[in-house]
PDB file of C-alpha atoms in Angstrom:
ATOM      1  CA  UNK A 294      29.074 -82.845  23.427  1.00 58.00           C
ATOM      2  CA  UNK A 295      32.711 -83.633  23.345  1.00 77.00           C
ATOM      3  CA  UNK A 296      32.896 -82.683  19.698  1.00 75.00           C
ATOM      4  CA  UNK A 297      31.240 -79.318  20.364  1.00 77.00           C
ATOM      5  CA  UNK A 298      33.639 -78.533  23.169  1.00 80.00           C
ATOM      6  CA  UNK A 299      36.684 -79.404  21.045  1.00 82.00           C
ATOM      7  CA  UNK A 300      35.493 -77.157  18.187  1.00 83.00           C
ATOM      8  CA  UNK A 301      34.916 -74.214  20.535  1.00 84.00           C
ATOM      9  CA  UNK A 302      38.374 -74.720  21.985  1.00 87.00           C
ATOM     10  CA  UNK A 303      39.934 -74.868  18.499  1.00 84.00           C
ATOM     11  CA  UNK A 304      38.136 -71.695  17.405  1.00 88.00           C
ATOM     12  CA  UNK A 305      39.234 -69.895  20.572  1.00 86.00           C
ATOM     13  CA  UNK A 306      42.843 -71.041  20.053  1.00 87.00           C
ATOM     14  CA  UNK A 307      42.847 -69.763  16.452  1.00 85.00           C
ATOM     15  CA  UNK A 308      41.373 -66.433  17.571  1.00 85.00           C
ATOM     16  CA  UNK A 309      43.970 -66.036  20.345  1.00 89.00           C
ATOM     17  CA  UNK A 310      46.796 -66.933  17.932  1.00 83.00           C
ATOM     18  CA  UNK A 311      45.573 -64.370  15.355  1.00 81.00           C
ATOM     19  CA  UNK A 312      45.260 -61.666  17.994  1.00 80.00           C
ATOM     20  CA  UNK A 313      48.724 -62.455  19.307  1.00 77.00           C
ATOM     21  CA  UNK A 314      50.205 -62.325  15.818  1.00 75.00           C
ATOM     22  CA  UNK A 315      48.525 -58.945  15.140  1.00 73.00           C
ATOM     23  CA  UNK A 316      49.791 -57.563  18.430  1.00 67.00           C
ATOM     24  CA  UNK A 317      53.299 -58.828  17.649  1.00 70.00           C
ATOM     25  CA  UNK A 318      53.284 -57.121  14.211  1.00 67.00           C
ATOM     26  CA  UNK A 319      52.092 -53.861  15.757  1.00 67.00           C
ATOM     27  CA  UNK A 320      54.818 -53.867  18.399  1.00 61.00           C
ATOM     28  CA  UNK A 321      57.461 -54.909  15.865  1.00 62.00           C
ATOM     29  CA  UNK A 322      56.397 -52.129  13.483  1.00 59.00           C
ATOM     30  CA  UNK A 323      56.861 -49.533  16.213  1.00 54.00           C
ATOM     31  CA  UNK A 324      60.371 -50.713  17.038  1.00 56.00           C
ATOM     32  CA  UNK A 325      61.560 -50.735  13.405  1.00 56.00           C
ATOM     33  CA  UNK A 326      60.948 -47.038  12.710  1.00 66.00           C
ATOM     34  CA  UNK A 327      63.934 -44.988  11.651  1.00 68.00           C
ATOM     35  CA  UNK A 328      65.091 -42.152  13.888  1.00 68.00           C
ATOM     36  CA  UNK A 329      65.175 -38.820  12.047  1.00 64.00           C
ATOM     37  CA  UNK A 330      68.741 -37.588  11.613  1.00 65.00           C
ATOM     38  CA  UNK A 331      70.272 -41.080  11.782  1.00 69.00           C
ATOM     39  CA  UNK A 332      72.309 -42.638   8.970  1.00 72.00           C
ATOM     40  CA  UNK A 333      69.143 -44.339   7.693  1.00 70.00           C
ATOM     41  CA  UNK A 334      67.279 -40.987   7.568  1.00 68.00           C
ATOM     42  CA  UNK A 335      69.794 -38.126   7.227  1.00 73.00           C
ATOM     43  CA  UNK A 336      68.852 -34.490   7.601  1.00 77.00           C
ATOM     44  CA  UNK A 337      68.969 -32.617   4.268  1.00 76.00           C
ATOM     45  CA  UNK A 338      69.945 -28.955   4.115  1.00 79.00           C
ATOM     46  CA  UNK A 339      68.179 -26.329   2.050  1.00 80.00           C
ATOM     47  CA  UNK A 340      71.297 -25.670  -0.023  1.00 81.00           C
ATOM     48  CA  UNK A 341      71.479 -29.373  -0.963  1.00 79.00           C
ATOM     49  CA  UNK A 342      67.826 -29.362  -2.087  1.00 82.00           C
ATOM     50  CA  UNK A 343      68.345 -26.119  -4.051  1.00 83.00           C
ATOM     51  CA  UNK A 344      71.398 -27.614  -5.760  1.00 85.00           C
ATOM     52  CA  UNK A 345      69.486 -30.768  -6.768  1.00 84.00           C
ATOM     53  CA  UNK A 346      66.553 -28.721  -8.095  1.00 87.00           C
ATOM     54  CA  UNK A 347      68.933 -26.577 -10.173  1.00 86.00           C
ATOM     55  CA  UNK A 348      70.540 -29.736 -11.605  1.00 87.00           C
ATOM     56  CA  UNK A 349      67.128 -31.151 -12.544  1.00 87.00           C
ATOM     57  CA  UNK A 350      66.090 -27.889 -14.205  1.00 84.00           C
ATOM     58  CA  UNK A 351      69.328 -27.849 -16.150  1.00 82.00           C
ATOM     59  CA  UNK A 352      68.773 -31.449 -17.292  1.00 81.00           C
ATOM     60  CA  UNK A 353      65.161 -30.706 -18.236  1.00 75.00           C
ATOM     61  CA  UNK A 354      66.076 -27.662 -20.313  1.00 65.00           C
ATOM     62  CA  UNK A 355      69.063 -29.342 -21.943  1.00 61.00           C
ATOM     63  CA  UNK A 356      71.450 -26.851 -20.352  1.00 54.00           C
ATOM     64  CA  UNK A 357      70.044 -23.930 -22.379  1.00 51.00           C
ATOM     65  CA  UNK A 358      69.441 -21.606 -19.482  1.00 49.00           C
ATOM     66  CA  UNK A 359      70.826 -18.224 -20.483  1.00 46.00           C
ATOM     67  CA  UNK A 360      72.925 -15.866 -18.415  1.00 40.00           C
ATOM     68  CA  UNK A 361      71.995 -12.242 -19.126  1.00 40.00           C
ATOM     69  CA  UNK A 362      75.033 -10.877 -17.263  1.00 37.00           C
ATOM     70  CA  UNK A 363      77.409 -12.646 -19.670  1.00 35.00           C
ATOM     71  CA  UNK A 364      75.744 -11.169 -22.763  1.00 36.00           C
ATOM     72  CA  UNK A 365      74.134 -14.502 -23.724  1.00 40.00           C
ATOM     73  CA  UNK A 366      70.970 -13.941 -25.738  1.00 45.00           C
ATOM     74  CA  UNK A 367      69.320 -17.159 -24.561  1.00 55.00           C
ATOM     75  CA  UNK A 368      66.094 -17.070 -22.623  1.00 56.00           C
ATOM     76  CA  UNK A 369      65.352 -18.559 -19.255  1.00 53.00           C
ATOM     77  CA  UNK A 370      64.232 -22.125 -20.012  1.00 50.00           C
ATOM     78  CA  UNK A 371      63.361 -22.872 -16.412  1.00 51.00           C
ATOM     79  CA  UNK A 372      60.785 -20.089 -16.028  1.00 61.00           C
ATOM     80  CA  UNK A 373      57.041 -20.119 -16.715  1.00 79.00           C
ATOM     81  CA  UNK A 374      56.927 -16.324 -16.955  1.00 85.00           C
ATOM     82  CA  UNK A 375      56.427 -14.554 -20.266  1.00 89.00           C
ATOM     83  CA  UNK A 376      59.488 -12.565 -21.288  1.00 92.00           C
ATOM     84  CA  UNK A 377      59.335  -9.524 -23.587  1.00 94.00           C
ATOM     85  CA  UNK A 378      61.966  -9.881 -26.325  1.00 94.00           C
ATOM     86  CA  UNK A 379      62.835  -7.499 -29.140  1.00 94.00           C
ATOM     87  CA  UNK A 380      63.992  -9.261 -32.316  1.00 94.00           C
ATOM     88  CA  UNK A 381      66.053  -6.902 -34.489  1.00 94.00           C
ATOM     89  CA  UNK A 382      65.576  -6.829 -38.269  1.00 92.00           C
ATOM     90  CA  UNK A 383      67.792  -9.433 -39.940  1.00 91.00           C
ATOM     91  CA  UNK A 384      67.784 -11.786 -36.936  1.00 93.00           C
ATOM     92  CA  UNK A 385      65.438 -14.581 -35.947  1.00 94.00           C
ATOM     93  CA  UNK A 386      64.326 -15.930 -32.604  1.00 95.00           C
ATOM     94  CA  UNK A 387      64.712 -19.709 -32.264  1.00 95.00           C
ATOM     95  CA  UNK A 388      62.469 -21.090 -29.509  1.00 94.00           C
ATOM     96  CA  UNK A 389      63.289 -24.347 -27.700  1.00 93.00           C
ATOM     97  CA  UNK A 390      60.987 -27.341 -27.958  1.00 92.00           C
ATOM     98  CA  UNK A 391      57.824 -26.844 -25.917  1.00 92.00           C
ATOM     99  CA  UNK A 392      58.231 -23.063 -25.888  1.00 94.00           C
ATOM    100  CA  UNK A 393      55.489 -20.571 -26.637  1.00 95.00           C
ATOM    101  CA  UNK A 394      55.534 -17.212 -28.392  1.00 96.00           C
ATOM    102  CA  UNK A 395      53.099 -14.358 -29.043  1.00 96.00           C
ATOM    103  CA  UNK A 396      53.930 -11.709 -31.674  1.00 96.00           C
ATOM    104  CA  UNK A 397      52.930  -8.335 -30.205  1.00 95.00           C
ATOM    105  CA  UNK A 398      54.458  -5.716 -32.550  1.00 94.00           C
ATOM    106  CA  UNK A 399      55.548  -6.120 -36.168  1.00 94.00           C
ATOM    107  CA  UNK A 400      54.962  -8.651 -38.917  1.00 95.00           C
ATOM    108  CA  UNK A 401      56.557 -12.047 -38.374  1.00 95.00           C
ATOM    109  CA  UNK A 402      57.321 -14.958 -40.692  1.00 95.00           C
ATOM    110  CA  UNK A 403      57.594 -18.573 -39.536  1.00 95.00           C
ATOM    111  CA  UNK A 404      60.956 -20.338 -39.812  1.00 94.00           C
ATOM    112  CA  UNK A 405      61.502 -24.092 -39.605  1.00 91.00           C
ATOM    113  CA  UNK A 406      64.574 -26.182 -40.361  1.00 87.00           C
ATOM    114  CA  UNK A 407      62.380 -29.074 -41.546  1.00 86.00           C
ATOM    115  CA  UNK A 408      59.156 -29.528 -43.548  1.00 83.00           C
ATOM    116  CA  UNK A 409      56.880 -29.077 -40.526  1.00 85.00           C
ATOM    117  CA  UNK A 410      55.846 -25.679 -39.233  1.00 90.00           C
ATOM    118  CA  UNK A 411      54.605 -24.012 -36.075  1.00 94.00           C
ATOM    119  CA  UNK A 412      51.383 -24.738 -34.185  1.00 93.00           C
ATOM    120  CA  UNK A 413      48.993 -21.784 -33.966  1.00 94.00           C
ATOM    121  CA  UNK A 414      47.007 -22.700 -30.852  1.00 94.00           C
ATOM    122  CA  UNK A 415      44.669 -19.708 -31.167  1.00 94.00           C
ATOM    123  CA  UNK A 416      43.468 -20.538 -34.684  1.00 94.00           C
ATOM    124  CA  UNK A 417      44.028 -24.277 -34.387  1.00 93.00           C
ATOM    125  CA  UNK A 418      46.159 -24.399 -37.543  1.00 94.00           C
ATOM    126  CA  UNK A 419      49.683 -25.244 -38.659  1.00 93.00           C
ATOM    127  CA  UNK A 420      51.853 -22.379 -39.947  1.00 94.00           C
ATOM    128  CA  UNK A 421      54.337 -23.644 -42.564  1.00 94.00           C
ATOM    129  CA  UNK A 422      57.813 -22.159 -42.897  1.00 93.00           C
ATOM    130  CA  UNK A 423      57.812 -18.842 -44.778  1.00 94.00           C
ATOM    131  CA  UNK A 424      54.183 -17.968 -44.004  1.00 95.00           C
ATOM    132  CA  UNK A 425      53.016 -15.019 -41.896  1.00 95.00           C
ATOM    133  CA  UNK A 426      52.561 -15.475 -38.148  1.00 96.00           C
ATOM    134  CA  UNK A 427      49.463 -13.579 -36.943  1.00 96.00           C
ATOM    135  CA  UNK A 428      49.825 -11.056 -34.138  1.00 95.00           C
ATOM    136  CA  UNK A 429      48.342 -11.858 -30.719  1.00 95.00           C
ATOM    137  CA  UNK A 430      48.143 -15.602 -31.483  1.00 96.00           C
ATOM    138  CA  UNK A 431      49.672 -18.174 -29.138  1.00 96.00           C
ATOM    139  CA  UNK A 432      52.271 -20.141 -31.126  1.00 96.00           C
ATOM    140  CA  UNK A 433      53.659 -23.468 -29.858  1.00 95.00           C
ATOM    141  CA  UNK A 434      57.085 -24.778 -30.882  1.00 94.00           C
ATOM    142  CA  UNK A 435      56.816 -28.576 -30.705  1.00 91.00           C
ATOM    143  CA  UNK A 436      60.481 -29.212 -31.600  1.00 91.00           C
ATOM    144  CA  UNK A 437      63.821 -27.432 -31.684  1.00 92.00           C
ATOM    145  CA  UNK A 438      65.002 -25.771 -34.899  1.00 92.00           C
ATOM    146  CA  UNK A 439      61.957 -23.537 -35.326  1.00 94.00           C
ATOM    147  CA  UNK A 440      61.418 -19.848 -34.831  1.00 95.00           C
ATOM    148  CA  UNK A 441      60.143 -16.571 -36.267  1.00 96.00           C
ATOM    149  CA  UNK A 442      61.846 -13.682 -38.023  1.00 94.00           C
ATOM    150  CA  UNK A 443      60.739 -10.193 -39.048  1.00 95.00           C
ATOM    151  CA  UNK A 444      59.041  -9.928 -42.442  1.00 94.00           C
ATOM    152  CA  UNK A 445      61.451  -8.749 -45.176  1.00 92.00           C
ATOM    153  CA  UNK A 446      58.916  -6.081 -46.282  1.00 91.00           C
ATOM    154  CA  UNK A 447      59.278  -4.114 -43.038  1.00 87.00           C
ATOM    155  CA  UNK A 448      62.258  -2.194 -41.756  1.00 86.00           C
ATOM    156  CA  UNK A 449      61.671  -2.654 -38.038  1.00 88.00           C
ATOM    157  CA  UNK A 450      62.110  -5.700 -35.885  1.00 90.00           C
ATOM    158  CA  UNK A 451      59.585  -7.564 -33.763  1.00 94.00           C
ATOM    159  CA  UNK A 452      58.439  -7.415 -30.192  1.00 95.00           C
ATOM    160  CA  UNK A 453      57.363 -10.829 -28.932  1.00 95.00           C
ATOM    161  CA  UNK A 454      56.421 -12.514 -25.677  1.00 95.00           C
ATOM    162  CA  UNK A 455      58.279 -15.802 -25.101  1.00 96.00           C
ATOM    163  CA  UNK A 456      57.765 -18.562 -22.556  1.00 93.00           C
ATOM    164  CA  UNK A 457      60.603 -21.084 -22.417  1.00 92.00           C
ATOM    165  CA  UNK A 458      64.141 -21.071 -23.755  1.00 92.00           C
ATOM    166  CA  UNK A 459      65.127 -19.222 -26.897  1.00 94.00           C
ATOM    167  CA  UNK A 460      68.118 -17.926 -28.861  1.00 94.00           C
ATOM    168  CA  UNK A 461      68.521 -14.902 -31.104  1.00 94.00           C
ATOM    169  CA  UNK A 462      70.409 -15.815 -34.279  1.00 91.00           C
TER     170      UNK A 462
END
């Protein structure tokens, strides 16, 4: 019987020690919280957050966010909205990497500074440089240095929808 009594006492002591340790951790956790507004958890103003978001957008777009008031012909790289752009005859629109374009009016020809072309997401094909870009097809520009220009056999320019940054050259 002595052995049974000692084992019950040992089990009870372990249980009490575990409960005490858990209670201690709970109380300690409550006292180590940081007070909002203190030096460990400062209050952040809206202008600070807006500034940091603008810096991140500028980094993400490579600094190619255009300013229409200054006469810059670059598109808004930070926007997900489609922008209607008129491309005059003799110029080409160069779309930033990851940008999208839809030719709405006119006949367009693909332009690429390297051997690869544009991705026609509607038809699921690759459009090599110098080939016609179909109207109303969603075109993806996987890298910089690619764009579209009006076909030399027409006298008018193009009207396109662009999502992402672009430049008229």
